[in-house]
GROMACS .gro file of C-alpha atoms in nm:
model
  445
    1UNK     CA    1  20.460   2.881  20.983
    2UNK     CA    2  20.325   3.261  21.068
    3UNK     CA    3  20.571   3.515  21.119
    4UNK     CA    4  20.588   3.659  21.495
    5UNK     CA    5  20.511   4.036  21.497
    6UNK     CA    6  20.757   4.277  21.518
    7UNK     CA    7  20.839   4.359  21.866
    8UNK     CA    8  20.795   4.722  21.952
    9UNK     CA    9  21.155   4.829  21.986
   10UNK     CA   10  21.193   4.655  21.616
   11UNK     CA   11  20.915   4.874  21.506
   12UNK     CA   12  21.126   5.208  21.591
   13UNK     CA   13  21.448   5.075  21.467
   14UNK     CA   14  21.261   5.061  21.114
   15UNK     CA   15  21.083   5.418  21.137
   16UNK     CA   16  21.433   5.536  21.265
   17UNK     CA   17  21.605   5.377  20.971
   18UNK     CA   18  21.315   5.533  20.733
   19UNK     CA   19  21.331   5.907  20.895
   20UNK     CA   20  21.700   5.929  20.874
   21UNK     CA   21  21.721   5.785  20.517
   22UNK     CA   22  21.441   6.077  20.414
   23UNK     CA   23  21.518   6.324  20.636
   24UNK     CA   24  21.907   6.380  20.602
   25UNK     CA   25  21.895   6.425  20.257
   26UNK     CA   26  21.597   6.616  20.254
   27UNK     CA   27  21.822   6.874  20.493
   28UNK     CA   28  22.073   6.904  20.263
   29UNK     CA   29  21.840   6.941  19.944
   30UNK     CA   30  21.696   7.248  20.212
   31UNK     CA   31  22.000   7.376  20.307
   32UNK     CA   32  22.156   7.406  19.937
   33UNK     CA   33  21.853   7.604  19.801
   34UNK     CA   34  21.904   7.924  19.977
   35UNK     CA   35  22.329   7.879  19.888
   36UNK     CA   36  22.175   8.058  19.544
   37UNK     CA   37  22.099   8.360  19.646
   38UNK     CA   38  22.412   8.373  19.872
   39UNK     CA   39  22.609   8.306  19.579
   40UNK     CA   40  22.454   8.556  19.412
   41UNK     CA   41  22.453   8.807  19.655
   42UNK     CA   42  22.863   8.737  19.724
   43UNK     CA   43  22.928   8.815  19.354
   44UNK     CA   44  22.719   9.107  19.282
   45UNK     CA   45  22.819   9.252  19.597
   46UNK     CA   46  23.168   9.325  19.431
   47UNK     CA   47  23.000   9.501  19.107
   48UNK     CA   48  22.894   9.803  19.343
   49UNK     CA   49  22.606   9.886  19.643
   50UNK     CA   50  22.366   9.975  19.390
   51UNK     CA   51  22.370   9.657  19.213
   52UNK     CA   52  22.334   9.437  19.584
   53UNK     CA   53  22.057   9.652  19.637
   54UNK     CA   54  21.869   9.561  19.324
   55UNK     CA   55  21.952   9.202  19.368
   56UNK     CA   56  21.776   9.196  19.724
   57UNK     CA   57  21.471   9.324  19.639
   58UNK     CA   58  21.454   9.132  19.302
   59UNK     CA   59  21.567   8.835  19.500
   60UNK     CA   60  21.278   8.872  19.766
   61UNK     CA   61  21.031   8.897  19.510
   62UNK     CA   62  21.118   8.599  19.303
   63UNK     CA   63  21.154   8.366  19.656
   64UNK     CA   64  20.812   8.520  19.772
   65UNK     CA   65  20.672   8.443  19.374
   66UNK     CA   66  20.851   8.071  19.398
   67UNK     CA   67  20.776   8.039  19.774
   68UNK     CA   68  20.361   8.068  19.727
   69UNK     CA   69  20.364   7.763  19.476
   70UNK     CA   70  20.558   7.513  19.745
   71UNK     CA   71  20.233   7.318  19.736
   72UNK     CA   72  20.372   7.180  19.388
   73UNK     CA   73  20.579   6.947  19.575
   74UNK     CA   74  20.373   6.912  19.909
   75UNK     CA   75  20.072   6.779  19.786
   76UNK     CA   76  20.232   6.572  19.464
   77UNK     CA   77  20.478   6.434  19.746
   78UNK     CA   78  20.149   6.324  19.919
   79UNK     CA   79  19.920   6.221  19.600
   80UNK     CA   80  20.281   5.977  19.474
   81UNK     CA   81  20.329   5.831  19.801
   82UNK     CA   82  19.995   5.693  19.829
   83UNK     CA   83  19.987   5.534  19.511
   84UNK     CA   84  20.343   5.383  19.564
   85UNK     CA   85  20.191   5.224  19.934
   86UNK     CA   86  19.927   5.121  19.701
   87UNK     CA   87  20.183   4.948  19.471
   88UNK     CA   88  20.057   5.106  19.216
   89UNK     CA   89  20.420   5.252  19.079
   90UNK     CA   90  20.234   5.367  18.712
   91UNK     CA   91  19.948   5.547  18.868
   92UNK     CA   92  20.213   5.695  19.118
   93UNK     CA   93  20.419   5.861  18.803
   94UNK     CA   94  20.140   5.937  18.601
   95UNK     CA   95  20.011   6.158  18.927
   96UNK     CA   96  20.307   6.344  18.945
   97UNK     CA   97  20.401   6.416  18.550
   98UNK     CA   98  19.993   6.606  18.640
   99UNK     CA   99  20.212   6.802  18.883
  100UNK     CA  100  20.438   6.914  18.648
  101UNK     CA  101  20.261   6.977  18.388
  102UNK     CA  102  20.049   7.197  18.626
  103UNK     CA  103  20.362   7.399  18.719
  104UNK     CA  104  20.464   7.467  18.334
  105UNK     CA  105  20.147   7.609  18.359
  106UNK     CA  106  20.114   7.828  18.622
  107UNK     CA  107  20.479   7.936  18.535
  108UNK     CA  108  20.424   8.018  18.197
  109UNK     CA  109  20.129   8.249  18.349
  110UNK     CA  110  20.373   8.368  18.595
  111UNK     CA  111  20.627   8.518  18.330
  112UNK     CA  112  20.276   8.675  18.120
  113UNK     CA  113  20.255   8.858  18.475
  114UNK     CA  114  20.587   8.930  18.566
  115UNK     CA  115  20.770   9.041  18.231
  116UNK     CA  116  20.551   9.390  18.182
  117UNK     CA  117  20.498   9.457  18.558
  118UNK     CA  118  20.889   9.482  18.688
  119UNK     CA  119  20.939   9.825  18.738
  120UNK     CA  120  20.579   9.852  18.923
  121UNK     CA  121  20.686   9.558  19.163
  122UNK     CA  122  21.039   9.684  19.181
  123UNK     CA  123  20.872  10.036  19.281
  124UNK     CA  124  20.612   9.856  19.544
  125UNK     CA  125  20.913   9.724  19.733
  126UNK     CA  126  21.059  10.001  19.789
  127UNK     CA  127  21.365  10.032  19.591
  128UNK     CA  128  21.587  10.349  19.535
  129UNK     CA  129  21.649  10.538  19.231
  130UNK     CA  130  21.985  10.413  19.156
  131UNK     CA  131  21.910  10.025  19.225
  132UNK     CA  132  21.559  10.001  19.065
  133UNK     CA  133  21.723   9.978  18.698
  134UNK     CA  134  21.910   9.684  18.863
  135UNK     CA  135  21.631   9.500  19.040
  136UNK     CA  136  21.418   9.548  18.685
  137UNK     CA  137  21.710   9.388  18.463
  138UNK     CA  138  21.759   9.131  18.723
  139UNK     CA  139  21.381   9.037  18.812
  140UNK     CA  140  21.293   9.017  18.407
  141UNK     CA  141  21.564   8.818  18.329
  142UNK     CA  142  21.522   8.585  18.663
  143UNK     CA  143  21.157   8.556  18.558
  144UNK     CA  144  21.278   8.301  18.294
  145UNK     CA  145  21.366   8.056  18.520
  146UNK     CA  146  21.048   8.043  18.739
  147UNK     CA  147  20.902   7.727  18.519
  148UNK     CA  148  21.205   7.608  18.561
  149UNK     CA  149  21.174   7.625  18.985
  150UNK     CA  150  20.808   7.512  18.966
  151UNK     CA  151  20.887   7.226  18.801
  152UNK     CA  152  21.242   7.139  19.036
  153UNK     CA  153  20.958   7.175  19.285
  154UNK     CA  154  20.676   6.939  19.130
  155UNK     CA  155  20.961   6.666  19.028
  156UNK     CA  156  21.094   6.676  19.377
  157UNK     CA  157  20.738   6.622  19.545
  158UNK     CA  158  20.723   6.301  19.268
  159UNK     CA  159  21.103   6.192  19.398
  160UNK     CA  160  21.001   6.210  19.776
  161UNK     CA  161  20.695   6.051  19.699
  162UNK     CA  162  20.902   5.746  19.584
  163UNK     CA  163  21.066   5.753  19.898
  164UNK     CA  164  21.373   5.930  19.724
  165UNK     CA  165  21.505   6.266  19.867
  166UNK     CA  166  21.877   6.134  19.752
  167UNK     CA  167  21.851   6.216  19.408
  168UNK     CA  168  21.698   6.588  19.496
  169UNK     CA  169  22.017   6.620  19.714
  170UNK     CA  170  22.279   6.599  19.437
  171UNK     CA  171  22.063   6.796  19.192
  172UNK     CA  172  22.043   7.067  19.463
  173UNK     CA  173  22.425   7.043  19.515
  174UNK     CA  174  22.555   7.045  19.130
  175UNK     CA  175  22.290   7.341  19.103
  176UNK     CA  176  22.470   7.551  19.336
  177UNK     CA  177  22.805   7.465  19.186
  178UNK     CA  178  22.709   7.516  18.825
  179UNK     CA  179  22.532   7.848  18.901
  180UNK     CA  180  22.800   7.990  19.071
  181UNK     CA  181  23.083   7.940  18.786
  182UNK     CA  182  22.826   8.041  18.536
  183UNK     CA  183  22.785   8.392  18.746
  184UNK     CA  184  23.143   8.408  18.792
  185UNK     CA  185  23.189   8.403  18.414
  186UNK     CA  186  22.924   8.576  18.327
  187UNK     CA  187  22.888   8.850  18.535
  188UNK     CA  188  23.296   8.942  18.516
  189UNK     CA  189  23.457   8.710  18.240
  190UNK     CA  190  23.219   8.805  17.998
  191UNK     CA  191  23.164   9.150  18.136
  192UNK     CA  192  22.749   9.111  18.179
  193UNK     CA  193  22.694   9.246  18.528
  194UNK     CA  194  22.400   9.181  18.725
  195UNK     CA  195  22.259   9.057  18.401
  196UNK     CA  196  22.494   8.799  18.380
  197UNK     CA  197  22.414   8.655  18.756
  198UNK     CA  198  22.028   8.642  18.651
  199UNK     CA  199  22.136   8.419  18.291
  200UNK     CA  200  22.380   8.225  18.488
  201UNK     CA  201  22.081   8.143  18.769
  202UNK     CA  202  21.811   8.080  18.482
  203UNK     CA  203  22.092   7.850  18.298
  204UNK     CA  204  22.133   7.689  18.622
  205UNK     CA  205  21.763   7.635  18.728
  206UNK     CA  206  21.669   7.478  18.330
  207UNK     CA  207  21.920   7.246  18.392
  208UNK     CA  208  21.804   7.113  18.716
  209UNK     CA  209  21.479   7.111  18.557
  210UNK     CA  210  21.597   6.896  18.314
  211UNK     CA  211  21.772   6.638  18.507
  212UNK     CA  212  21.497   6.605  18.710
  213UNK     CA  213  21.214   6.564  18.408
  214UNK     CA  214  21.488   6.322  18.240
  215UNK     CA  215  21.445   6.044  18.584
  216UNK     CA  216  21.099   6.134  18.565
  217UNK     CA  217  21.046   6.066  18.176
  218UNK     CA  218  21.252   5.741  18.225
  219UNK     CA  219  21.054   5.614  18.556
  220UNK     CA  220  20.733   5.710  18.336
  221UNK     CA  221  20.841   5.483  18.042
  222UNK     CA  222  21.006   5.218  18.273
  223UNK     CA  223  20.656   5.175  18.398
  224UNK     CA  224  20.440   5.262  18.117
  225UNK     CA  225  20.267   5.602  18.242
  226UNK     CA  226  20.185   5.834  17.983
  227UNK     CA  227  20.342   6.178  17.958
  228UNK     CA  228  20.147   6.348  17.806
  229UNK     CA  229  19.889   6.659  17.995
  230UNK     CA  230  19.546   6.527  18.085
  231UNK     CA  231  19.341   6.785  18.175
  232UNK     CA  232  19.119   6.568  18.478
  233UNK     CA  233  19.492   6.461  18.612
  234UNK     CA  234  19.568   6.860  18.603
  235UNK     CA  235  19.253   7.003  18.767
  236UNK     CA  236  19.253   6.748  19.063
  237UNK     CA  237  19.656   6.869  19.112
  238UNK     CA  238  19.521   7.236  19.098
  239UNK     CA  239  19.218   7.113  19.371
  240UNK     CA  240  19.430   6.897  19.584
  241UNK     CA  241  19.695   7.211  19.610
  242UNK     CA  242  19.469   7.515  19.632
  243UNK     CA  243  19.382   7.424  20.040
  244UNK     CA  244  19.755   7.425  20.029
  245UNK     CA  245  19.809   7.766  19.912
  246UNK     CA  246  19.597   7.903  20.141
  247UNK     CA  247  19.784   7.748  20.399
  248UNK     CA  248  20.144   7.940  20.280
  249UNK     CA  249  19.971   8.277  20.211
  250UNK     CA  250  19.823   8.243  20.586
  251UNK     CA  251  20.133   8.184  20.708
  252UNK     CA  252  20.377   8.422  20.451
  253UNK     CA  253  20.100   8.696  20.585
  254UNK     CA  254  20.222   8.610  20.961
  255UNK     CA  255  20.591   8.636  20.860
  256UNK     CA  256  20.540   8.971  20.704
  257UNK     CA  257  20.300   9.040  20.937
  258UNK     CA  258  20.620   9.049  21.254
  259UNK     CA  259  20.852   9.231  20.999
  260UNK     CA  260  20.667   9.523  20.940
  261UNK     CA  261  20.552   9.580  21.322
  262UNK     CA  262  20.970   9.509  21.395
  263UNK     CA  263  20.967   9.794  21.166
  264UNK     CA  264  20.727  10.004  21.363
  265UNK     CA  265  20.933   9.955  21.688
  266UNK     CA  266  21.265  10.101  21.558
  267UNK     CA  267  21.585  10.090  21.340
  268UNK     CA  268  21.726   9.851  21.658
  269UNK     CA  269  21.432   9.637  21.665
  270UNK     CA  270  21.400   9.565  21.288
  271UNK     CA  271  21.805   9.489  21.290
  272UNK     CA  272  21.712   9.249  21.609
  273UNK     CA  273  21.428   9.124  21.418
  274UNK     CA  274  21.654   9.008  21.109
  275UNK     CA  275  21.879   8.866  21.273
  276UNK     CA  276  21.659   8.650  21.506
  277UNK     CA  277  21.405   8.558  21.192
  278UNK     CA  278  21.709   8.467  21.003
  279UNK     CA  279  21.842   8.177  21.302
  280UNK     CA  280  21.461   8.067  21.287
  281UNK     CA  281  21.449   8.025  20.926
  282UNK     CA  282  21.767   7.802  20.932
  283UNK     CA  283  21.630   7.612  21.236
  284UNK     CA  284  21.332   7.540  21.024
  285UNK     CA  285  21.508   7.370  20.790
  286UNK     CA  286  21.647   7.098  21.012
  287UNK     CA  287  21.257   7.081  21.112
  288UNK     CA  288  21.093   7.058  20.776
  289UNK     CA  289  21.355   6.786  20.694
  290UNK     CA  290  21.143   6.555  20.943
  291UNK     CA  291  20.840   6.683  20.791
  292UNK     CA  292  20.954   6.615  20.458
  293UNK     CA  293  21.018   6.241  20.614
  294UNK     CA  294  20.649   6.221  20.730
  295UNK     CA  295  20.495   6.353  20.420
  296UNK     CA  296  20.650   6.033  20.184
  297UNK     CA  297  20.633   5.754  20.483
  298UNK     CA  298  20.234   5.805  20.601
  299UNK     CA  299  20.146   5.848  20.249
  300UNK     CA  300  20.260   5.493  20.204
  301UNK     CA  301  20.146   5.368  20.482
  302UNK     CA  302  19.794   5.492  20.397
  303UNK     CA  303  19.820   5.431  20.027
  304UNK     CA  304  19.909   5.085  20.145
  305UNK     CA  305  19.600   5.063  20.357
  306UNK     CA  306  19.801   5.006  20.693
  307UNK     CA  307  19.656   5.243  20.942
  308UNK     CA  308  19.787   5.080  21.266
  309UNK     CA  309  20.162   5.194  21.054
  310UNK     CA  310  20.062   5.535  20.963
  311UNK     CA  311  19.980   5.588  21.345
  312UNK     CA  312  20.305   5.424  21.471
  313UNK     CA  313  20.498   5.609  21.275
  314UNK     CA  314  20.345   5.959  21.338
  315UNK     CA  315  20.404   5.844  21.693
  316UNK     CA  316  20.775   5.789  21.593
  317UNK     CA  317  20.809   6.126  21.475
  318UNK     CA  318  20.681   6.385  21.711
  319UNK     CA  319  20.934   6.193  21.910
  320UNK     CA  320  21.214   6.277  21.645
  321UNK     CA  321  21.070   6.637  21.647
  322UNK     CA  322  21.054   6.709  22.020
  323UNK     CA  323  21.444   6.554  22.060
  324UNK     CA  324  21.609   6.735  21.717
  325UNK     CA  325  21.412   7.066  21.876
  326UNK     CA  326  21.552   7.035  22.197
  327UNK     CA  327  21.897   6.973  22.049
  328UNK     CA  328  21.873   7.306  21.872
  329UNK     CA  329  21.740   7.470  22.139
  330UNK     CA  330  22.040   7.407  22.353
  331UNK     CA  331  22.249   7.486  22.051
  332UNK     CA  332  22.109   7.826  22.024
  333UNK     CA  333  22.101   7.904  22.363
  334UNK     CA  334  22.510   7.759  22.393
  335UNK     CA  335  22.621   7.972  22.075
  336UNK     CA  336  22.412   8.290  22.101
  337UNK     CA  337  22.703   8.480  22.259
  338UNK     CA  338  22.906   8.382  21.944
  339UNK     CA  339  22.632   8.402  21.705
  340UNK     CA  340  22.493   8.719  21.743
  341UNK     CA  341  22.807   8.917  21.634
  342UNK     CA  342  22.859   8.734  21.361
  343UNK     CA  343  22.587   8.976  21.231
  344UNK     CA  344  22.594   9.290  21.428
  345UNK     CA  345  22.871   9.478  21.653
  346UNK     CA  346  22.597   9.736  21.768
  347UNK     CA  347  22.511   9.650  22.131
  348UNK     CA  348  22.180   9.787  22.115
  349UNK     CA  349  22.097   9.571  21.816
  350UNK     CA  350  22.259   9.260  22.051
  351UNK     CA  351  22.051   9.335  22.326
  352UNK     CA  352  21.700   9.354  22.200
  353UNK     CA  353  21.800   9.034  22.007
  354UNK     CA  354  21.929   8.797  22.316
  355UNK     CA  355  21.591   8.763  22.491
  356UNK     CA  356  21.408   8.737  22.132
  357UNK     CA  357  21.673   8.462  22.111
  358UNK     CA  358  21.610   8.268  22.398
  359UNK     CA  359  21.216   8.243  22.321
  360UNK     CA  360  21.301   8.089  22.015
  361UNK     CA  361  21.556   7.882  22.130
  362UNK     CA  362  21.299   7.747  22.404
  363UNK     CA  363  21.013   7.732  22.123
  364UNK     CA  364  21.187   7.487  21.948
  365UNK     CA  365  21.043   7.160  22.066
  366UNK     CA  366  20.702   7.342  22.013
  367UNK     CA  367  20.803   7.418  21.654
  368UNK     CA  368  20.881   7.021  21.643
  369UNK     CA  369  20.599   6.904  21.681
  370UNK     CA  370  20.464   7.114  21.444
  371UNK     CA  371  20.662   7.058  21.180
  372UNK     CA  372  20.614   6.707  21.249
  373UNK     CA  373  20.238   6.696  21.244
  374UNK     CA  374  20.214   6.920  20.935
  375UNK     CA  375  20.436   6.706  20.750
  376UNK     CA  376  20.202   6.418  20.862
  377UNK     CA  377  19.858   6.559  20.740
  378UNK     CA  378  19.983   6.669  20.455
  379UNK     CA  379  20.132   6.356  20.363
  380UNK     CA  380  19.777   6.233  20.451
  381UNK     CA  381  19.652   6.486  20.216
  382UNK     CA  382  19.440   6.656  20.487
  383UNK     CA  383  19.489   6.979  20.272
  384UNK     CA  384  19.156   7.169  20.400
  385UNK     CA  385  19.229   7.090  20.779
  386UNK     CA  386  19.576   7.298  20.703
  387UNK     CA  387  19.411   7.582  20.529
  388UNK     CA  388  19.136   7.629  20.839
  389UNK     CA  389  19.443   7.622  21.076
  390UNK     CA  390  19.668   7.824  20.971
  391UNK     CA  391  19.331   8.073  20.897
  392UNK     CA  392  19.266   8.048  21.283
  393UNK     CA  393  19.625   8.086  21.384
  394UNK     CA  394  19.672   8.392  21.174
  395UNK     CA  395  19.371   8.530  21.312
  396UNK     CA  396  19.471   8.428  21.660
  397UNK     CA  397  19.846   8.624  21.592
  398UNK     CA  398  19.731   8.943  21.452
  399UNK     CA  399  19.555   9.111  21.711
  400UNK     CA  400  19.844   8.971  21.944
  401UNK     CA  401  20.101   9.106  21.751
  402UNK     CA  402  19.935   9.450  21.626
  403UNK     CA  403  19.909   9.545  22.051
  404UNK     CA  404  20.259   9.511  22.089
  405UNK     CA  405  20.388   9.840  21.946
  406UNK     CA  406  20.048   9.964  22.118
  407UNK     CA  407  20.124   9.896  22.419
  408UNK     CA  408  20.484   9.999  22.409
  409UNK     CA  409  20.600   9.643  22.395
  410UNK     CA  410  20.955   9.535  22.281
  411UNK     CA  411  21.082   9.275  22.038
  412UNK     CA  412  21.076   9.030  22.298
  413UNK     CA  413  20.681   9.048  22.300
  414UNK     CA  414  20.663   9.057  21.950
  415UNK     CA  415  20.851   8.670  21.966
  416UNK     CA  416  20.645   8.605  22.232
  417UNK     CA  417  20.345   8.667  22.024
  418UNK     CA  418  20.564   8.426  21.750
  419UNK     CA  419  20.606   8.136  22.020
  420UNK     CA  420  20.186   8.191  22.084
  421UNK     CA  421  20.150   8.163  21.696
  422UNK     CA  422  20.362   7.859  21.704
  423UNK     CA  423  20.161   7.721  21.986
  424UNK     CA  424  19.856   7.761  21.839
  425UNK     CA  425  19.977   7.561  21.554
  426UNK     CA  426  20.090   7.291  21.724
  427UNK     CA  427  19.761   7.257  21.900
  428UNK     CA  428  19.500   7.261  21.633
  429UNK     CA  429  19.786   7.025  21.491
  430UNK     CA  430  19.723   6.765  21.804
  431UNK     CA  431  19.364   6.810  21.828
  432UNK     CA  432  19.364   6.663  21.415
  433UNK     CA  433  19.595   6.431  21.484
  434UNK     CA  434  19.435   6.320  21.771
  435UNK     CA  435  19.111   6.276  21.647
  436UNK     CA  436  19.226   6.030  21.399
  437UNK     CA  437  18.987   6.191  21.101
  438UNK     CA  438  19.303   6.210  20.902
  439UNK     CA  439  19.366   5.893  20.861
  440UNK     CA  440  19.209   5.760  20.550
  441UNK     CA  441  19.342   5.489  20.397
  442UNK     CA  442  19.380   5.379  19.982
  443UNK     CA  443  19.569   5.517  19.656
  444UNK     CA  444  19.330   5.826  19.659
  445UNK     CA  445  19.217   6.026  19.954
   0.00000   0.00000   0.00000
């Protein structure tokens, strides 16, 4: 007797059941990352001014260094998935001990750069006299760790790609709590000082590290993949990640991009600008957590050569991205009186920020289906598609954005050349999508 198909409201219950299962932990996993440098930030603020200062600017240099390599987990999340649809669990393993040993490797080359060239990056961002010694203590001991975040990153990309984001959730979680006793001993018990926050992070990142390479080592020798480096397995990581990387430096370029004309428009304006940038940042993170979602399930579904799924299911989520980004849309729009002095009491600071705030919070279900739809083709492993994209977008934004200061426009035309950017995403995006070219189906692309 043939089973009857599954009816179409049976079809959503099960891509409901699968996005929530990836997605909320994938938030939380999201969420706890950035709870480091908070940490950090709360306890070194107490040793003195000087010392915060050298934190932040050793801080954004290591998340900008860490934040480039994020194809590490994107496109071994993708490459895993597709071998687990294929059922194929030892291939699947084997693909994503490649992507770790590939981010050893590019860590290792990382420290080589970053050990003797502190001070001159310290210097190129700007800081002062009195908290450059800082920033240069903390950035060369914080270099350390940076294998150690590459390969959280490349393990996590091989969890999701199992269709686990649980177990990156509670290593994210005892991180956070582990690295912030360490600082508090070490930076006042044992009397290290900044110092001591940058050992108790690198302490902190190792062992995540190695909780994550110890499932990974037992799910390789449960299923008989080999750990050791093969250089083939390495090189097609390295190929299947560079499109990738173009992708993040197109769109880290945009990013810095809107700071530094805030910057241009006045003390008021760059204040505004944090503040706003900040919400969005957070926002993205409930966003990405759908993405995250989309990169494991239409990996499998191609992997497992079920196209008619992988389209359902990208169906199923731009609606989950359009409804959680009008949710937070509303939110921001209902809490902006509250939120916005939560961060500033100057009015002038509050006023250029409210109608910066209200673009975003109406750009929201835009940025929902983008999130959505990148999550998708990169789960498809349509890694070149992305890179020409985010090219055109960024070359779409910046003669946008460069005419606002020219023009005498405010911060509220700067995010209005943001919402274009994000709108020009989300476009390209469809027209991909749409056409259907990403959907190739089997273990490899």
């Amino acid at each position: 007797m043939t089973q009857a198909p599954a009816t179409p409201s049976a079809t959503r219950r099960r891509h409901d059941r699968e996005i929530v299962a990836l997605a909320v932990p994938a938030f939380g996993a999201l969420v706890a990352e950035p709870l480091f440098v908070m940490a950090d930030s709360a306890i070194v603020g107490h040793l003195g001014t000087a010392q915060l200062a050298g934190l932040g600017v050793a801080s954004a240099l290591l998340t900008t260094a860490v934040s480039v390599f994020v194809f590490l987990a994107y496109a071994t999340t993708a490459a895993v998935a597709r071998r687990v649809g294929a059922g194929d669990l030892q291939a699947a393993i084997r693909q994503g001990m490649d992507g770790i040993w590939l981010a050893l490797l590019i860590g290792g080359l990382v420290i080589a750069a970053a050990l003797p060239s502190a001070p001159a990056l310290v210097s190129l961002f700007g800081a002062s006299d009195t908290a450059a010694p800082y920033a240069t203590t903390y950035l060369r001991i914080s270099a350390l760790g940076i294998p150690a975040m590459l390969v959280v990153l490349a393990a996590t990309g091989v969890l999701r790609g199992l269709q686990n984001t649980r177990t990156p959730l509670y290593v994210a979680v005892a991180g956070f709590l582990v690295n912030a006793v360490l600082n508090l001993g070490l930076v006042y018990g044992a009397g290290l000082g900044i110092a001591g926050s940058a050992w108790g992070t690198v302490i902190a990142q190792w062992g995540m590290a190695a909780v994550y390479l110890t499932v990974v080592v037992r799910g390789a020798r449960r299923h008989g993949a080999s750990l050791l480096p093969d250089a083939t397995g390495i090189r097609a990581s390295a190929q299947a990640g560079a499109p990738l990387l173009v992708r993040t430096l197109s769109l880290r370029a945009i990013l810095l991009l809107a700071t530094a004309i805030a910057a241009r428009l006045g003390d008021a304006d760059i204040a505004a600008h944090q503040i706003v940038l900040s919400l969005w940042s957070l926002l993205a993170f409930a966003l990405d957590a759908i993405a995250i979602a989309g990169q494991a399930i239409i990996g499998r579904y191609l992997g497992a050569g079920d196209a008619q799924g992988a389209r359902a299911a990208c169906r199923r989520m731009v609606q989950w991205g359009i409804a959680v980004g009008v949710i937070l849309g509303l939110l921001v729009i209902a809490a902006r009186p509250l939120f916005l002095p939560l961060f500033t009491s100057d009015s002038v600071v509050k006023d250029a920020a409210l109608p910066a705030l209200i673009l975003v919070a109406l750009s929201q279900p835009i940025g929902g289906v983008v999130f959505v739809l990148d999550g998708v083709l990169m789960g498809a492993g349509d890694g070149p598609y992305l890179a020409w994209a985010m090219l055109v977008t960024l070359a779409v934004f910046a003669p946008v954005a460069l005419l606002v200061p020219v023009f005498g426009g405010a911060l509220t035309a700067l995010w209005g050349a943001m919402t274009l950017m994000m709108a020009v995403r989300m476009l390209t995006l469809w027209l991909r999508t749409r056409s259907g070219r990403w959907i190739v189906t089997g273990a490899t692309r």
